[in-house]
Short mmCIF file of C-alpha atoms in Angstrom, two decimals:
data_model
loop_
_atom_site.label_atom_id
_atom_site.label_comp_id
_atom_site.label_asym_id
_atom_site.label_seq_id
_atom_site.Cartn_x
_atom_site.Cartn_y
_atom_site.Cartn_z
CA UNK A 11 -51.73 39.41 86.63
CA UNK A 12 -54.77 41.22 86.02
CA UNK A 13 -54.63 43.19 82.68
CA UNK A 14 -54.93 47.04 83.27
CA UNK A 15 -57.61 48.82 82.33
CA UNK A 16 -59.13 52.75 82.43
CA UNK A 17 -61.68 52.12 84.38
CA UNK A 18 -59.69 49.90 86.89
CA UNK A 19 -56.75 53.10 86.79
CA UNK A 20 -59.17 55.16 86.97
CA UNK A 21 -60.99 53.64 90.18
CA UNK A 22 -57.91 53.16 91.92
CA UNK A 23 -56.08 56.70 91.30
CA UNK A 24 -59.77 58.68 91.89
CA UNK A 25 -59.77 57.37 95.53
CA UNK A 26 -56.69 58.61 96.64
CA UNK A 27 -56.56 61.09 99.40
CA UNK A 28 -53.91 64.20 98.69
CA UNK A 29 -54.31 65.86 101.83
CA UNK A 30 -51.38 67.28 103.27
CA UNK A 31 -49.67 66.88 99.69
CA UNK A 32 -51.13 69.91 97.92
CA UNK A 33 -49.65 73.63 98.04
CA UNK A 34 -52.03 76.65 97.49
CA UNK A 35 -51.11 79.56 94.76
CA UNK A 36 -53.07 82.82 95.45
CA UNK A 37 -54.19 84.95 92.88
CA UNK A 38 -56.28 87.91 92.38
CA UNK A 39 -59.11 85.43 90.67
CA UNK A 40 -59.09 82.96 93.73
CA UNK A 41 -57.14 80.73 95.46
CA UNK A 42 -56.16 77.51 93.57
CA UNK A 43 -55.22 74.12 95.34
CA UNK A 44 -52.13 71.93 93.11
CA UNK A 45 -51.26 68.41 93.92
CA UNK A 46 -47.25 68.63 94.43
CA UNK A 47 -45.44 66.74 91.48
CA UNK A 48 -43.32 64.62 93.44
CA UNK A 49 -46.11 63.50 95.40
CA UNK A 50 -47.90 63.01 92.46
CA UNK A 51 -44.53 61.14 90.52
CA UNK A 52 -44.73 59.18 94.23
CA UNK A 53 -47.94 57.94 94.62
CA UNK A 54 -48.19 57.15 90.22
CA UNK A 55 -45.27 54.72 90.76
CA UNK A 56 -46.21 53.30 93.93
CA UNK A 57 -49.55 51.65 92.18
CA UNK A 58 -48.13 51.78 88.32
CA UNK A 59 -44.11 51.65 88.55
CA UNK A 60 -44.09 51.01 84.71
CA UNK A 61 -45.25 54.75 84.53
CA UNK A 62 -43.89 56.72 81.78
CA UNK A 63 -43.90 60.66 80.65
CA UNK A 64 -43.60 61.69 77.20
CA UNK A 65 -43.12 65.43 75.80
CA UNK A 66 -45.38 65.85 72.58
CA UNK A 67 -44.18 68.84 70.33
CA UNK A 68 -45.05 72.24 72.40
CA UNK A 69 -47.71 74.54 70.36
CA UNK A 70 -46.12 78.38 69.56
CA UNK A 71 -48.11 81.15 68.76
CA UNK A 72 -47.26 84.34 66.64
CA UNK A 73 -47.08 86.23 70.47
CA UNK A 74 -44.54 84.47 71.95
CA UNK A 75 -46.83 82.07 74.15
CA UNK A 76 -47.24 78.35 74.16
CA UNK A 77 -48.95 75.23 75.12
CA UNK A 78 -46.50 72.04 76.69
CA UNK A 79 -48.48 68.62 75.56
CA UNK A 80 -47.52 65.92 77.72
CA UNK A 81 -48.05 62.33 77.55
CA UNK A 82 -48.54 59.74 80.46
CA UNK A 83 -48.25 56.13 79.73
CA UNK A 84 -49.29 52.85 81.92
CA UNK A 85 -47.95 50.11 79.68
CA UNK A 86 -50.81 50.49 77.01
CA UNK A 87 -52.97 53.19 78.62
CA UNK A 88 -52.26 56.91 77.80
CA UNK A 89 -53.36 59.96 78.20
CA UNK A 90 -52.49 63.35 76.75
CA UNK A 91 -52.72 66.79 78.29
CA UNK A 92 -51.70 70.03 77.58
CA UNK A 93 -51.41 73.70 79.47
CA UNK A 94 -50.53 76.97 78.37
CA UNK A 95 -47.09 78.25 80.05
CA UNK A 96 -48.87 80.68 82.52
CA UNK A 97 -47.51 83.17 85.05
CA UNK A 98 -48.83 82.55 89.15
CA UNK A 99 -51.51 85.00 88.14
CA UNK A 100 -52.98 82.54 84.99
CA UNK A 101 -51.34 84.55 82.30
CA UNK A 102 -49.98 83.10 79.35
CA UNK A 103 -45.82 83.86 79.35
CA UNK A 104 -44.59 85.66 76.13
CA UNK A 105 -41.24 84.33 75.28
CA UNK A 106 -40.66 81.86 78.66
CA UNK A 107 -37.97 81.15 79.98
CA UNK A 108 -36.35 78.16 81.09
CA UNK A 109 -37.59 78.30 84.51
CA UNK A 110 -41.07 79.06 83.33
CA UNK A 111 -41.66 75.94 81.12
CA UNK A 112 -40.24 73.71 83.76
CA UNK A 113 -42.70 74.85 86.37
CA UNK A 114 -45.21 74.92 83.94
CA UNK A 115 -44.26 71.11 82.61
CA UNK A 116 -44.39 70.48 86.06
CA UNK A 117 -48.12 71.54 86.41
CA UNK A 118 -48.79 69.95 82.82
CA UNK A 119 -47.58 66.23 84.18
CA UNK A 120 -49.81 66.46 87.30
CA UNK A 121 -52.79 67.74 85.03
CA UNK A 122 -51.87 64.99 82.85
CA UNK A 123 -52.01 62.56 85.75
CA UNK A 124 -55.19 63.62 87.08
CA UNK A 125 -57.10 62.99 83.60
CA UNK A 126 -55.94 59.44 85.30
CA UNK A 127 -57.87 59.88 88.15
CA UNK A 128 -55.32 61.43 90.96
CA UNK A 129 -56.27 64.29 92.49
CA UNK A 130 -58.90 65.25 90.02
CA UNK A 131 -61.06 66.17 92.79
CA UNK A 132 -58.96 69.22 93.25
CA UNK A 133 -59.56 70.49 89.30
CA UNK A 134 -63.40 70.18 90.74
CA UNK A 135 -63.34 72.37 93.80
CA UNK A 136 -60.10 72.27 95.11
CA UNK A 137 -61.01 69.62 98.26
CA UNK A 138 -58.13 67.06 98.72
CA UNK A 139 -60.60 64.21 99.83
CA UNK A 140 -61.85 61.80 96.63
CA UNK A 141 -65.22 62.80 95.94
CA UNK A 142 -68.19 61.09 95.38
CA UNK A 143 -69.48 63.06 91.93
CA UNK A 144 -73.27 62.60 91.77
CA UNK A 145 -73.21 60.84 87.99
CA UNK A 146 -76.97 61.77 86.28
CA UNK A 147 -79.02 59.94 89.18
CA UNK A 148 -76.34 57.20 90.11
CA UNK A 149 -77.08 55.58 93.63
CA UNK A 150 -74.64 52.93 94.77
CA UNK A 151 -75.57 53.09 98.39
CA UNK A 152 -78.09 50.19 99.01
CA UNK A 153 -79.56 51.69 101.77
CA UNK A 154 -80.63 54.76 99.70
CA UNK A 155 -81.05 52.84 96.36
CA UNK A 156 -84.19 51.17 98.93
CA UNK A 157 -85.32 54.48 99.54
CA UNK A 158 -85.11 55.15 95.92
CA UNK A 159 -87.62 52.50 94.89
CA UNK A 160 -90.12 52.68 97.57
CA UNK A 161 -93.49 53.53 97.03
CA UNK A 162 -94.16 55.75 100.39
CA UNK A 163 -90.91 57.68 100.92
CA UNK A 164 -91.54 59.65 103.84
CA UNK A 165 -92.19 55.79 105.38
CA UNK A 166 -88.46 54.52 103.99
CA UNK A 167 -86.73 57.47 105.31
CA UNK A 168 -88.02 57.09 108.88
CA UNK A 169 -87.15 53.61 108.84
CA UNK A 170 -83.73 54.02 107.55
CA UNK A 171 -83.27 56.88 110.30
CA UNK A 172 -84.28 54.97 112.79
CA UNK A 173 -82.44 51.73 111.95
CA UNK A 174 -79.64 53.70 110.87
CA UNK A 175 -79.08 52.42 107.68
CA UNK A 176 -78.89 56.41 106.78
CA UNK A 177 -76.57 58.75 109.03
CA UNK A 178 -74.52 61.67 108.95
CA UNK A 179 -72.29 59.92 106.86
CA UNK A 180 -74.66 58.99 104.17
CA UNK A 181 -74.05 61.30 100.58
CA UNK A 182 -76.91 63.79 100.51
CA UNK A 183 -76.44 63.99 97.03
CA UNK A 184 -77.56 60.62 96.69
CA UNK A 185 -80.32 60.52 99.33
CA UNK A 186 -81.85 63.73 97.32
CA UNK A 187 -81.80 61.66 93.88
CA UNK A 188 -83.67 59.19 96.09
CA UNK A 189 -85.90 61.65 97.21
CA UNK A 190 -86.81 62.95 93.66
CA UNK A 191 -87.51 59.50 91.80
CA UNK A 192 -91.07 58.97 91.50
CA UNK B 15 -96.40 71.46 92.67
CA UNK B 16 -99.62 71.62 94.71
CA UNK B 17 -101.73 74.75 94.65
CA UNK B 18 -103.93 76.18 97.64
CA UNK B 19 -107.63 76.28 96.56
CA UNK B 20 -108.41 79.79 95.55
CA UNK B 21 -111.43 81.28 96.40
CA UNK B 22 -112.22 83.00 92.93
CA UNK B 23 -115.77 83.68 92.97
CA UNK B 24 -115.46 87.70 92.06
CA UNK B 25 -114.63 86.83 88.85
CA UNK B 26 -114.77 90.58 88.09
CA UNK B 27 -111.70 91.78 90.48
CA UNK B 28 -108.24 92.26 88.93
CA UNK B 29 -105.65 90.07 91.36
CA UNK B 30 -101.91 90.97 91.32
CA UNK B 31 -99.36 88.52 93.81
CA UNK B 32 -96.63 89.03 95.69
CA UNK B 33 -94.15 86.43 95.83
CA UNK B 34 -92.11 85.59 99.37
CA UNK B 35 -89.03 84.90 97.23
CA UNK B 36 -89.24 88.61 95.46
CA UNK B 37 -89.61 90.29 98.78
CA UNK B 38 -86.71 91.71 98.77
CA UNK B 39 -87.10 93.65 96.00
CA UNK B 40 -90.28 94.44 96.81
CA UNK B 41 -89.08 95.91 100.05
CA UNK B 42 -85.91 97.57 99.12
CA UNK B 43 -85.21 97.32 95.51
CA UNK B 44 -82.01 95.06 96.06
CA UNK B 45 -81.81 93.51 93.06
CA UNK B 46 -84.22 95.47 91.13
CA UNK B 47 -85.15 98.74 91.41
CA UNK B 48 -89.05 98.93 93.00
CA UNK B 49 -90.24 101.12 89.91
CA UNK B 50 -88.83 98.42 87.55
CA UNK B 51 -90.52 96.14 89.52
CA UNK B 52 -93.75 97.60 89.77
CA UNK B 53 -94.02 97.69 86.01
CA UNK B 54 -93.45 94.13 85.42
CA UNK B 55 -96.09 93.19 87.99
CA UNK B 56 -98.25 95.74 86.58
CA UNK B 57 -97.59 93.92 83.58
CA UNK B 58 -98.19 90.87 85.13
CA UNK B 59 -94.61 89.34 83.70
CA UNK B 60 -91.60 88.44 85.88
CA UNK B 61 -88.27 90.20 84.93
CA UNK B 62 -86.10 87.42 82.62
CA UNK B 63 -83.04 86.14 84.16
CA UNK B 64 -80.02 87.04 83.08
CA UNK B 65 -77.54 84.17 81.67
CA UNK B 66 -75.44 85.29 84.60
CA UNK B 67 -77.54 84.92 86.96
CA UNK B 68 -79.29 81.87 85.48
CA UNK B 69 -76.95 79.32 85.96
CA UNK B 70 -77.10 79.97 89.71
CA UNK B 71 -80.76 79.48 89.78
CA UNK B 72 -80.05 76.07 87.56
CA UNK B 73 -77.90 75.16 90.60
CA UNK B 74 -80.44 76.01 93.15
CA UNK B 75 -82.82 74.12 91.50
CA UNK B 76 -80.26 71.33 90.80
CA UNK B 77 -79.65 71.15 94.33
CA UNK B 78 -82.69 71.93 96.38
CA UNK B 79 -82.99 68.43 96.84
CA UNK B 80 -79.23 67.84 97.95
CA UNK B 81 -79.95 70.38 101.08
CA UNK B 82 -83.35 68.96 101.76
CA UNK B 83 -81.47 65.87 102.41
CA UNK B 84 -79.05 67.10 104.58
CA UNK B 85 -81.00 68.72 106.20
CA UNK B 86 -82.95 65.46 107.36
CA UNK B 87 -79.63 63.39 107.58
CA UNK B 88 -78.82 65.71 110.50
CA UNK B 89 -82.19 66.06 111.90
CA UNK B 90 -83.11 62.47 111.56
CA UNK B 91 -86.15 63.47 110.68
CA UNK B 92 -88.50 63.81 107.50
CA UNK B 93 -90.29 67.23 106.59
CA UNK B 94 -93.21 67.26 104.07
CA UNK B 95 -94.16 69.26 101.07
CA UNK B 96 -90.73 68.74 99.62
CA UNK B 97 -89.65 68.92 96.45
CA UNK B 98 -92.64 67.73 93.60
CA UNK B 99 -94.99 67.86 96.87
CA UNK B 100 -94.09 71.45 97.62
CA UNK B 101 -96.99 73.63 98.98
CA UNK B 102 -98.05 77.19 96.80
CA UNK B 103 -99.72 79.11 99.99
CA UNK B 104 -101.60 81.87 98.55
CA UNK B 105 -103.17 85.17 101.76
CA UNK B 106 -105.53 86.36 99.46
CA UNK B 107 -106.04 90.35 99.57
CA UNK B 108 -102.74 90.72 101.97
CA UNK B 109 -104.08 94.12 102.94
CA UNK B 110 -107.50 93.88 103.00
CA UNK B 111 -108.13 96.32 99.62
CA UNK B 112 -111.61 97.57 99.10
CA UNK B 113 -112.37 97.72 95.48
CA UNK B 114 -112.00 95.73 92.26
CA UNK B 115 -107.83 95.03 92.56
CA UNK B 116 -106.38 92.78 95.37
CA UNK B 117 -103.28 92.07 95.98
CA UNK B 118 -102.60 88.29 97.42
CA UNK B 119 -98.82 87.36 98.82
CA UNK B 120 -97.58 83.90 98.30
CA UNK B 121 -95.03 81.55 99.02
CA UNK B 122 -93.63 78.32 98.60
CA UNK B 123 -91.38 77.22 101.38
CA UNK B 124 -89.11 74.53 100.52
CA UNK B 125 -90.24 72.05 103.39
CA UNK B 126 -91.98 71.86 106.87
CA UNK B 127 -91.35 70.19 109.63
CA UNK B 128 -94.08 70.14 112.85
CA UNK B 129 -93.84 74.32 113.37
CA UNK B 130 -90.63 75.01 111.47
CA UNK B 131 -90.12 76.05 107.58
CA UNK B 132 -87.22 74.88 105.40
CA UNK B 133 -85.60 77.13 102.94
CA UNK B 134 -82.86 75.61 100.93
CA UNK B 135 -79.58 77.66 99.21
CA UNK B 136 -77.14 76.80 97.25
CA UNK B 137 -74.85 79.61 97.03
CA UNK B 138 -71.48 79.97 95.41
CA UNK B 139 -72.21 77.02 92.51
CA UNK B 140 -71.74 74.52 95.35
CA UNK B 141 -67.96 75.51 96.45
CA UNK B 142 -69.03 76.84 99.85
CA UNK B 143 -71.97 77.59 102.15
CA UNK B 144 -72.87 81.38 102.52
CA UNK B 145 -71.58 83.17 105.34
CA UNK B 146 -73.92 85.10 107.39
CA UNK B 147 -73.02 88.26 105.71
CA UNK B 148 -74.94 86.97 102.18
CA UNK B 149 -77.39 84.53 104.08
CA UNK B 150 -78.98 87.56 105.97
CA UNK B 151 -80.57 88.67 102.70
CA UNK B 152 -82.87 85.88 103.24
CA UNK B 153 -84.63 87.13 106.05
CA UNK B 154 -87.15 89.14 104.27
CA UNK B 155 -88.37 85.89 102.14
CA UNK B 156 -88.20 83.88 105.69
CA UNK B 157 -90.03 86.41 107.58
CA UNK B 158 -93.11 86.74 105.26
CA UNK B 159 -93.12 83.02 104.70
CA UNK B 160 -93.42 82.80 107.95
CA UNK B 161 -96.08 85.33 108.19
CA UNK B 162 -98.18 83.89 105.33
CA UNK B 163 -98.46 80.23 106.91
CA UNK B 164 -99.26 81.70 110.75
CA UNK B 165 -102.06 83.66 108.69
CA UNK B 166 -103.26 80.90 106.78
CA UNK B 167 -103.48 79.16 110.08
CA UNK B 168 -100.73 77.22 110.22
CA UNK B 169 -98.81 77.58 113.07
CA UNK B 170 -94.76 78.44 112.12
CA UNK B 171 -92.41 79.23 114.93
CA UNK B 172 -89.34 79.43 113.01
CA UNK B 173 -86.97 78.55 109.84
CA UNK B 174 -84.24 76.55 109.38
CA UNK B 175 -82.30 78.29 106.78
CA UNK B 176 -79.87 76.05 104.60
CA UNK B 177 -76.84 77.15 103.40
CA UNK B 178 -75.52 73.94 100.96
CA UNK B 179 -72.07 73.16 99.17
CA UNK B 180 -70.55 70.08 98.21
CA UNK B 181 -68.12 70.50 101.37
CA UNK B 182 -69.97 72.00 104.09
CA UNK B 183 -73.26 72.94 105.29
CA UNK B 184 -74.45 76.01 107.64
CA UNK B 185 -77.74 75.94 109.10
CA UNK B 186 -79.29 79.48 111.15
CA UNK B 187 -82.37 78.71 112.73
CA UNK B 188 -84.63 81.61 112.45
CA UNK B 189 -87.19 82.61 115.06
CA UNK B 190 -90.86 84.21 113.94
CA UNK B 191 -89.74 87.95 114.77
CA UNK B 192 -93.33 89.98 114.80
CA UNK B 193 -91.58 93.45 114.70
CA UNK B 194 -89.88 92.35 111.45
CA UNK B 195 -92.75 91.38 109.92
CA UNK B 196 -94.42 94.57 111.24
CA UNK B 197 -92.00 96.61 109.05
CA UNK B 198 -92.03 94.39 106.00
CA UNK B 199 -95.88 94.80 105.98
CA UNK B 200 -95.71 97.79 106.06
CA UNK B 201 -93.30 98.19 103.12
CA UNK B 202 -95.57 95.29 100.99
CA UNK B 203 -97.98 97.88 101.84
CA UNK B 204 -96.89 100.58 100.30
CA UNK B 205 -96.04 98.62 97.28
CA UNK B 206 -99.08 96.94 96.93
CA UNK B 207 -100.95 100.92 97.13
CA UNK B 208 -98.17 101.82 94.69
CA UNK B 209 -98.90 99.10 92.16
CA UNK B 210 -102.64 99.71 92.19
CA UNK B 211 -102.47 103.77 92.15
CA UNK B 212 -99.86 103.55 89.30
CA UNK B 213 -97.26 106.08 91.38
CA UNK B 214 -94.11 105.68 92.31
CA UNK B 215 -91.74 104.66 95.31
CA UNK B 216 -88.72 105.74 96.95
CA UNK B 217 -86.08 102.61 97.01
CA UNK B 218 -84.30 103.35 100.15
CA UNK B 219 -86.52 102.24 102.87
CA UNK B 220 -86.37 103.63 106.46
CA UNK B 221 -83.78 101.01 108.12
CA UNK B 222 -85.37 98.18 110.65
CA UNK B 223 -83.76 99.07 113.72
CA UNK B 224 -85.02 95.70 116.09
CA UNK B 225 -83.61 92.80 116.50
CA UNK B 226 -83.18 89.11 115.42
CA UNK B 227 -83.50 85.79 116.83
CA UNK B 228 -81.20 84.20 114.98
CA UNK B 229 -78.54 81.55 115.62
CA UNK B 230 -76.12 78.99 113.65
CA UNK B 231 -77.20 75.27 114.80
CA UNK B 232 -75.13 73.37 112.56
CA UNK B 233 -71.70 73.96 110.66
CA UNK B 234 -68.66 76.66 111.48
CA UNK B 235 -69.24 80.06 111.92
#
């Protein structure tokens, strides 16, 4: 069996569509988009059943609030996360309660889970689909990557129209890092 | 950036220039007051930008080439002066000033295509194309765009106007509108006379009361 790494977590859990799995809290500052936890506990085990959770030791402060660390483990991968207990309007909680931390533990493991890869499109601009983040210039799409390199542009871009190579469906983000390099 | 030849041989005559993109203020003080403005360009400075504001502009500039893409990936076709081959189109003496000061207008579109102008925004940091509401703001810059190139002997029918996020994309096609340019001229006018005579202006304009020939030809309303 192939030995897990980040990158290969990472690449698998950062293509995942959420749609239909997320629930929407409103709030005077916006409306924010939250991948549900069991869906999240679901589709974690699904591809890594050896999945773990660990509670680090909660930070206090002097007013009553605190920070839940949380810990999720793939065999030898980890990662550690943390959020402040907060109220559905992004306040920090003096003196929580019981039901307080465990929604807010609840947010903390999906947080946790997304520093994975799942659903970290959401944290970007709350779209469910995986997104295609434009990385400092990266083009993967051969088709652009030719468009990228040739000499006369405006000549590669009517060719790839008209042969199709570049449609609707073709990142824009990339094509305009084509259109850019010199 | 390419630069239209200036014809420069009065060496003596002091020049000030309008830019397309500041019209609005220019015409109605939207985002700064038209005294405020008339000092800076009597100063011949541009007002800083704020850090607020600044990262937007970062993200317009980021981006510019995101919606210029877009905009030919739904077009299938490929516009010129784009991007580091972007046009500076300079009407020199706008209003046709006797005297030692002129006062030129300028613009640089962000693309053309046969008789229509591109103008690329990236409102909202990317999370979500303006709604007609904010994009209308735009019309001034459009308008006298369109204006300058028709002058300058290039004919311009219209505008696409693109509105670009990471998730959607609106784009209003924007026809040349003559009365609206009537009435911005007329306001550039008045600034321009303001800026050389040192007086002042009145921000609130008289309201355009015409219409537009305006309509959405790609994304939701």
């Amino acid at each position: 069996m192939e030995k897990l790494s980040y990158k290969s977590v990472f690449e698998t859990l950062s293509k995942i569509d959420v749609t239909g799995k997320t629930e929407q809290i409103k709030t005077k500052s916006g409306n924010y988009t939250y991948l549900k936890w069991h869906y999240a506990w679901h589709i974690f085990n699904h591809y890594y059943p050896e999945v773990q959770v660990k509670w680090l030791e909660p930070f206090t402060y002097d007013n009553g609030t605190m920070i839940l660390r949380c810990r999720v483990e793939i065999g030898e991968l980890y990662k550690e996360g943390w959020l402040p207990v907060y109220d559905n309007s992004y306040n920090a909680i003096e003196n929580p309660r019981a039901d307080d931390i465990q929604d807010n533990m609840q947010r903390c493991m999906v947080k946790t889970m997304a520093l994975f890869g799942l659903g970290l499109q959401l944290y970007h601009n709350g779209q469910t689909k995986p997104e295609e983040l434009n990385l400092v210039g990266e083009i993967n799409d051969p088709e652009v990557k030719k468009i990228a390199k040739a000499k006369d542009k405006k000549k590669a871009v009517e060719l790839a129209l008209k042969n199709g190579g570049i449609n609707e469906n073709t990142s824009e983000i990339q094509l305009g890092e084509a259109l850019e390099k010199v | 950036m390419k630069t239209q030849a200036k014809f420069s041989s009065e060496k003596h005559l002091k020049r000030f220039n309008l830019r397309s993109s500041s019209a609005l203020n220019y015409c109605f003080g939207t985002y700064t007051p038209k005294n405020e403005m008339l000092e800076w360009d009597r100063k011949g400075e541009q007002k800083p930008i704020g850090d607020f504001m600044q990262k937007y502009v970062d993200f317009g500039v980021e981006h510019e080439k995101s919606g210029i893409a877009k905009w030919i990936l739904i077009n299938k076709q490929m516009p010129t002066e784009i991007l580091e081959d972007q046009h500076n189109y300079v009407l020199q003496n706008a209003f046709n000033l006797k005297g030692d000061t002129v006062v030129d207008l300028s613009c640089t579109p962000d693309g053309r295509f046969e008789d229509t102008l591109l103008e690329i925004k990236c409102g909202s940091l990317g999370k979500k194309p303006h709604d007609w509401s904010k994009a209308k703001v735009y019309l001034a810059q459009v308008s006298i765009q369109q204006y300058i190139l028709n002058s300058l002997g290039i004919k311009i029918d219209k505008t696409h106007l693109v509105s670009w996020s990471f998730n959607a994309t609106r784009i209003w096609e924007i026809e040349r509108n003559y009365e609206f340019e009537h009435y911005l001229l007329g306001l550039l006018e008045e600034y321009a006379m303001a800026l050389i005579n040192n007086s002042k202006l009145e921000d609130k304009p008289k309201k355009f009361e015409g219409e537009h020939k305006i309509k959405l030809i790609y994304g939701d309303e």
